[in-house]
CSV table of C-alpha atoms in Angstrom, one decimal:
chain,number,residue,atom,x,y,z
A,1,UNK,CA,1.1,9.7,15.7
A,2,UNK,CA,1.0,7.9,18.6
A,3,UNK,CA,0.8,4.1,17.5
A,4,UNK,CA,2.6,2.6,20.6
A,5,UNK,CA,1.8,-1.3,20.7
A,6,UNK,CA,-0.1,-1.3,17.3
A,7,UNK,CA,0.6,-4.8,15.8
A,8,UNK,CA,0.5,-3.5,12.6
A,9,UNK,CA,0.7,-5.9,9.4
A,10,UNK,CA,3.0,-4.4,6.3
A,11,UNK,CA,2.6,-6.1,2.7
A,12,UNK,CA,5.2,-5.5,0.5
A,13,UNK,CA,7.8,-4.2,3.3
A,14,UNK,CA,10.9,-5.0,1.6
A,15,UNK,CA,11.3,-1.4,-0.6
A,16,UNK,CA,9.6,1.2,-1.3
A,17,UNK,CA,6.2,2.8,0.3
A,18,UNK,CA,6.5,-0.7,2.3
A,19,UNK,CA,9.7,0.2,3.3
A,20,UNK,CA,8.6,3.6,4.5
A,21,UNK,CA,5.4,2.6,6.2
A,22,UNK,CA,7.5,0.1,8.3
A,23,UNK,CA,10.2,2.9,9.1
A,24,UNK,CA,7.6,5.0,10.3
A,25,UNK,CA,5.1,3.0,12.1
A,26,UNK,CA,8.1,1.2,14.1
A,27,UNK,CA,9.2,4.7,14.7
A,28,UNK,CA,5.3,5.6,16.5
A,29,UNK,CA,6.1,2.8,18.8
A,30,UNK,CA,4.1,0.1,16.7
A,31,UNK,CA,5.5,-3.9,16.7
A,32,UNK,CA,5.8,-4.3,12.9
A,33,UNK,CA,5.3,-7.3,10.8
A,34,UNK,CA,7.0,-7.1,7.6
A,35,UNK,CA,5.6,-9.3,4.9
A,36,UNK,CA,7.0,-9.9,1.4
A,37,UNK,CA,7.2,-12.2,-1.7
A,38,UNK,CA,11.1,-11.4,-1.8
A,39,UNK,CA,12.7,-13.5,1.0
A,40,UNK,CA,15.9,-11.7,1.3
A,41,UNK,CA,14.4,-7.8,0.8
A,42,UNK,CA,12.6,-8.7,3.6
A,43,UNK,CA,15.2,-9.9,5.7
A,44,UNK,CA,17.1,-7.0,5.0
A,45,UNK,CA,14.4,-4.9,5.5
A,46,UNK,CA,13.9,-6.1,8.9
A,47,UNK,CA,18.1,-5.9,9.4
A,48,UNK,CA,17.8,-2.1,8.5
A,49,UNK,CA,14.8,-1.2,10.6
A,50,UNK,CA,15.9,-3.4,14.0
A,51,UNK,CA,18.0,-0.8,15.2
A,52,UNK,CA,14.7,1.9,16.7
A,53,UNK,CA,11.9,1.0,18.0
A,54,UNK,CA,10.7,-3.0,18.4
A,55,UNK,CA,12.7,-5.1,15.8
A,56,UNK,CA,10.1,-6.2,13.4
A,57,UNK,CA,8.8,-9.7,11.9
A,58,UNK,CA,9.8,-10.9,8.6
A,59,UNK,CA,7.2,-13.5,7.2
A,60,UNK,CA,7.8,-14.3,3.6
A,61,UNK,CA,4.6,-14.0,1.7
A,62,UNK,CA,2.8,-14.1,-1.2
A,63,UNK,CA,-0.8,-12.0,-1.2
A,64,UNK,CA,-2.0,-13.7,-3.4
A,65,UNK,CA,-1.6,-17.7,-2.0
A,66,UNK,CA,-4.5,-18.2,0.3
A,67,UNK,CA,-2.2,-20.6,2.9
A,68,UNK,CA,0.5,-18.1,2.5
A,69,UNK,CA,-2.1,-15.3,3.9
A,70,UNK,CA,-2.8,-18.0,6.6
A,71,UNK,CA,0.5,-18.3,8.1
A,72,UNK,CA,1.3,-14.7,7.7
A,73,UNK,CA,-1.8,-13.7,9.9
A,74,UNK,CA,-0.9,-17.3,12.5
A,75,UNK,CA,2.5,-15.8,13.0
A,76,UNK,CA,1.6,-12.5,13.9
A,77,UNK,CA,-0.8,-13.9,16.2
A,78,UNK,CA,1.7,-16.2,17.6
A,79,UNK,CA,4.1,-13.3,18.0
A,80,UNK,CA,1.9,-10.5,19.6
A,81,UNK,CA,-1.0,-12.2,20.4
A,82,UNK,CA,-3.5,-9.9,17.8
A,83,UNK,CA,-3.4,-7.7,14.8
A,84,UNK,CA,-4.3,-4.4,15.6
A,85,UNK,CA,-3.4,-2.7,11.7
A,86,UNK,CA,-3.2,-4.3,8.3
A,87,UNK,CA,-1.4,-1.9,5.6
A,88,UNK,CA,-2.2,-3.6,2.0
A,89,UNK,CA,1.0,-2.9,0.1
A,90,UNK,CA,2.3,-5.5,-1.8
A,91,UNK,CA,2.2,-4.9,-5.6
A,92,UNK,CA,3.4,-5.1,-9.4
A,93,UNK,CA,3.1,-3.2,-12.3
A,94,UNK,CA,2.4,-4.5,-15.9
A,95,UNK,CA,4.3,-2.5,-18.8
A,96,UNK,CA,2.7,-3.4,-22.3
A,97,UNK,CA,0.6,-2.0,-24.9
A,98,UNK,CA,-3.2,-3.5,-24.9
A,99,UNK,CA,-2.8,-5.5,-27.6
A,100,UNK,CA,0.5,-7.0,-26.6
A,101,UNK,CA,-0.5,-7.6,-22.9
A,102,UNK,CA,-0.2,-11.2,-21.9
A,103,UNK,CA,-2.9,-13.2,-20.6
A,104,UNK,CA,-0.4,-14.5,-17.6
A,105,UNK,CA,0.8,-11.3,-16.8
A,106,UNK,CA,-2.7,-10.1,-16.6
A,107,UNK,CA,-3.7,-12.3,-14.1
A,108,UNK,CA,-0.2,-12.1,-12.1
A,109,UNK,CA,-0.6,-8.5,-11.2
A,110,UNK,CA,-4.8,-8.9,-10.5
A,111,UNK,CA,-3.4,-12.0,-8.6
A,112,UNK,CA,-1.2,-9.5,-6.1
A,113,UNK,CA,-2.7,-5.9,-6.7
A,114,UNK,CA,-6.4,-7.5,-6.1
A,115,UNK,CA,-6.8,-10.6,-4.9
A,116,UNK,CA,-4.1,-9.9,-2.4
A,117,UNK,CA,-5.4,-7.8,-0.7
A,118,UNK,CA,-8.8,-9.5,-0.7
A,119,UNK,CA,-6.9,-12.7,0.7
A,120,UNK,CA,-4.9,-11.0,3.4
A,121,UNK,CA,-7.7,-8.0,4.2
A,122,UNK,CA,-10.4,-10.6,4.5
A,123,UNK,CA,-8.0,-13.0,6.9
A,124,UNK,CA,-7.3,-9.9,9.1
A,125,UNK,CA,-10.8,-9.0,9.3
A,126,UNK,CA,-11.8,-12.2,10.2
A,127,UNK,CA,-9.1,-12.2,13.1
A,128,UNK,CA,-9.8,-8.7,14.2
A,129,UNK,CA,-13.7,-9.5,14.3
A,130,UNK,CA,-12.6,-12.1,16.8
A,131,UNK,CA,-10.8,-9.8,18.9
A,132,UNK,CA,-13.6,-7.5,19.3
A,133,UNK,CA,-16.4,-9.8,19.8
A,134,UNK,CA,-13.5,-10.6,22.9
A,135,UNK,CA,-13.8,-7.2,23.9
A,136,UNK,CA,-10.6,-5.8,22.7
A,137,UNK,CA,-10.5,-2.8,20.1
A,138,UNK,CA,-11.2,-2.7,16.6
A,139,UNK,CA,-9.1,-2.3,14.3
A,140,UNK,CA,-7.8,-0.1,11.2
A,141,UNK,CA,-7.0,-1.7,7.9
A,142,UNK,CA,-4.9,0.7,5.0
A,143,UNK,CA,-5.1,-0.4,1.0
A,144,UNK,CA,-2.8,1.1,-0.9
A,145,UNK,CA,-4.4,2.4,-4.1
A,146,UNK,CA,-2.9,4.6,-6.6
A,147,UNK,CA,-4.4,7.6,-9.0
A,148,UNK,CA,-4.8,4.8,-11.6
A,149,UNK,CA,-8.1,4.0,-9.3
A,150,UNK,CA,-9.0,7.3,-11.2
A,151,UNK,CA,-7.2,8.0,-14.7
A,152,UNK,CA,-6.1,5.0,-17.1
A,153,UNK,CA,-2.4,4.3,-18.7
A,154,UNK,CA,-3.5,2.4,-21.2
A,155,UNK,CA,0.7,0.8,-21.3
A,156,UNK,CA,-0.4,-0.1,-17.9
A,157,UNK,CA,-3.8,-1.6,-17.9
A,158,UNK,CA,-4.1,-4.6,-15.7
A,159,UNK,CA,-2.3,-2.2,-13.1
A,160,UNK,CA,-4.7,0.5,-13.9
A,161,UNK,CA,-7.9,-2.4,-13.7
A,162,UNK,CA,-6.4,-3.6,-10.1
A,163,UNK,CA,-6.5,-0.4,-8.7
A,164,UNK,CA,-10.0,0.7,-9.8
A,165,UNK,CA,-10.7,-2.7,-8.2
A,166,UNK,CA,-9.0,-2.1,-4.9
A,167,UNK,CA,-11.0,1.6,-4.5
A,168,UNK,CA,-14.5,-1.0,-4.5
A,169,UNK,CA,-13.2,-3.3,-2.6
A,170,UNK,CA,-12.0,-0.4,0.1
A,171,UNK,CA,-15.6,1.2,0.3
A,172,UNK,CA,-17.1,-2.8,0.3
A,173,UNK,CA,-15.0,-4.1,3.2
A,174,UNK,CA,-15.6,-0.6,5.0
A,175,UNK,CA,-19.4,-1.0,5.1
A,176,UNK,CA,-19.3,-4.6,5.8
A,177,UNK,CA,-16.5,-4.5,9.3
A,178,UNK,CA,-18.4,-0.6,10.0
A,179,UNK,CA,-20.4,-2.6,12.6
A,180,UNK,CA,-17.7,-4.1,14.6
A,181,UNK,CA,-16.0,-0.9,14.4
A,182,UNK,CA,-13.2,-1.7,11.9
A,183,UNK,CA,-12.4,1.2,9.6
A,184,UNK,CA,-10.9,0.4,6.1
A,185,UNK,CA,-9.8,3.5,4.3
A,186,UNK,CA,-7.3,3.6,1.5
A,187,UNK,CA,-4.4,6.1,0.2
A,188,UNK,CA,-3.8,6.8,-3.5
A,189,UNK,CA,-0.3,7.7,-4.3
A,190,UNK,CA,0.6,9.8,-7.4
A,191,UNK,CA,4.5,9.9,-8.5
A,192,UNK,CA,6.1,8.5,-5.6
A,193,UNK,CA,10.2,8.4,-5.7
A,194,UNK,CA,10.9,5.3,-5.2
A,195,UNK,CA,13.1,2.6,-6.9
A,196,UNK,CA,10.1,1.5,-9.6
A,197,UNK,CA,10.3,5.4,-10.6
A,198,UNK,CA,13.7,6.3,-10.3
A,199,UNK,CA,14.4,4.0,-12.8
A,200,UNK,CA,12.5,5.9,-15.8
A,201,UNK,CA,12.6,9.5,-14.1
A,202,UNK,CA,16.6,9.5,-14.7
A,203,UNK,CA,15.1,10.3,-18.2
A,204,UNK,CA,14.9,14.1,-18.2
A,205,UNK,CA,11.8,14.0,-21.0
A,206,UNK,CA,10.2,11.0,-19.0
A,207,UNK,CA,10.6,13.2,-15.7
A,208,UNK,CA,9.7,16.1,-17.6
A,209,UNK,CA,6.2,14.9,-18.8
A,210,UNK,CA,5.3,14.1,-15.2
A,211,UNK,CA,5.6,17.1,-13.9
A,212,UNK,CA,4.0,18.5,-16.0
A,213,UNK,CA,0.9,17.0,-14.8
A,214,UNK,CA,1.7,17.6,-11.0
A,215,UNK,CA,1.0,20.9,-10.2
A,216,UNK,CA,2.8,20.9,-6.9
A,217,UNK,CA,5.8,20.7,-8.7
A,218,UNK,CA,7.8,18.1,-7.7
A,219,UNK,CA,7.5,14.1,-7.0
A,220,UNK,CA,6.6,12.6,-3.5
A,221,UNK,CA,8.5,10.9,-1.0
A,222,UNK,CA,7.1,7.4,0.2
A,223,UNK,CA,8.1,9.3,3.9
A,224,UNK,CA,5.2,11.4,2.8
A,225,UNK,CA,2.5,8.2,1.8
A,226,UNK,CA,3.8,6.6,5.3
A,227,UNK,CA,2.8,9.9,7.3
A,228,UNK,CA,-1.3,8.9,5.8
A,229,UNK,CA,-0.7,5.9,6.6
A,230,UNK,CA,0.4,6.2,10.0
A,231,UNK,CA,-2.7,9.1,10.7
A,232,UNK,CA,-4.9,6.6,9.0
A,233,UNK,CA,-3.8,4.1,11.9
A,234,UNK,CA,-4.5,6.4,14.4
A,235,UNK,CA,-7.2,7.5,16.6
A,236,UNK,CA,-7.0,10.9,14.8
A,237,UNK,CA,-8.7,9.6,11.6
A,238,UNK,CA,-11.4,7.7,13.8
A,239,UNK,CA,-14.1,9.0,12.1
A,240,UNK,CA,-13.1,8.2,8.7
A,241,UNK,CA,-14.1,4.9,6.8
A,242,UNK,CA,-14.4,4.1,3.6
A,243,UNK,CA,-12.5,7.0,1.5
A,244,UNK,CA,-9.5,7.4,-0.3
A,245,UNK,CA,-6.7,9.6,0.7
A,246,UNK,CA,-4.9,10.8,-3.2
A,247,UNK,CA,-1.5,12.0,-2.2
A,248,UNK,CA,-0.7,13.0,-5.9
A,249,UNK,CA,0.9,16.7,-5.9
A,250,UNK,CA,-2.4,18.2,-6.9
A,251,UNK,CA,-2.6,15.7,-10.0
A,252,UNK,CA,-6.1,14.5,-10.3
A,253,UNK,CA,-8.0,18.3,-9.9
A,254,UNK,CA,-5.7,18.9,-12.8
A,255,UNK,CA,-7.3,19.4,-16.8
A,256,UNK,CA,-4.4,20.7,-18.0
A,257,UNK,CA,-0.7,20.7,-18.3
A,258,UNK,CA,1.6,22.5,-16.3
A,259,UNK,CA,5.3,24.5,-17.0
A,260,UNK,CA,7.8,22.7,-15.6
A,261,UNK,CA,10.1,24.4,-13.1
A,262,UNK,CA,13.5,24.8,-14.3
A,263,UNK,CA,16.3,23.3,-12.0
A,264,UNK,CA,19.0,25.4,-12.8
């Protein structure tokens, strides 16, 4: 995809899908500013991908502090003079039954999964507005949802809540920043391999009852999630607002369970 100058925003850059959307964009030609909670991911992260392309930004960040948001969008404007893409990344995943969930742990993962990228989408917006009412070009903004917009884990429920949210609040900001031209779409990953998931997939009856429910056979790469991402960016996708892209292995149109293919 041609994304040559895009100043392009990444939440959550320091691993994973982040990681990947960073590799990829900077890759198109896009000046990339990483942002992420984890000081030293990031600055590793930005050590890794300086070596193609434009060496990115690191801005330490957390989504879901509104000053935080502030200074992540000042410094990218200080940098590069605009924001042209935001990609919504940044996340965390709650692991307990109902009943056992925390109240604090609740709110921490609304407080980055939702609120986050309320906080940083709304500051963009705000920023990008101003660049087009200046007659430059509007831009794109990227939330990255999740299948558990759709289906519920129940072990995973303020997760699961968040993303539900984050599929509204794609279609709200869409129809509110569809006048000046600013698209807002958002991607829903399935089982991604990354870190979070090779952790539990080692487990052959763990990685077993996943595949089982992905009827492409196999788990995704975050390369894959970045490659949306990066058309979502583009002028190719310019008539598309609004909508969730599910890259989930055939998942959701799934009722039933599938064999799983042997490895041997």
């Amino acid at each position: 995809m041609d994304l040559k100058n895009k100043v392009t925003i990444i939440t959550g850059a320091a691993r994973g899908i982040g990681f990947a959307c960073a590799e990829r964009f900077i890759a198109d030609g896009a000046k990339v500013v990483l942002a992420d909670i984890n000081e030293k991911g990031g600055e590793n992260a930005a050590e890794q991908l300086s070596g193609s392309g434009e060496p990115p930004i690191f801005v330490e960040c957390d989504v879901g502090e509104r000053l935080d948001v502030h200074n992540l969008v000042a410094e990218t404007v200080d940098a590069h003079g605009r924001v042209d893409v935001l990609v919504n990344n940044a996340a965390q995943l709650d692991s307990a039954a109902f009943l056992e969930l925390e109240e604090e742990q609740f709110d921490a993962v609304l407080k980055t999964n939702l609120k986050g990228p309320f906080l940083v989408g709304q500051a963009v917006a705000r920023q990008m507005v101003a660049q087009v009412e200046n007659g430059g070009t509007p831009g794109v903004i990227i939330n990255m949802s999740s299948v558990n917009a759709v289906f519920a884990l129940p072990d995973h429920l303020a997760y699961t809540v968040a993303k539900g949210g984050l599929s509204q609040l794609t279609k709200a900001m869409a129809l509110a920043l569809a006048p000046n031209g600013i698209r807002v779409n958002a991607i829903g990953p399935g089982s991604i391999m990354t870190e979070m998931l090779e952790k539990v997939a080692t487990d052959e009856d763990v990685s077993n009852r996943i595949l089982s429910r992905t009827p492409i056979g196999r788990f995704g790469e975050p390369s894959e999630v970045a490659a949306i991402a990066a058309f979502l960016a583009s002028e190719e996708s310019s008539y598309i607002t609004g909508t969730t892209i599910y890259a989930d292995g055939g998942r959701l149109a799934l009722n039933y369970t599938v064999d799983v293919r042997s490895k041997d």
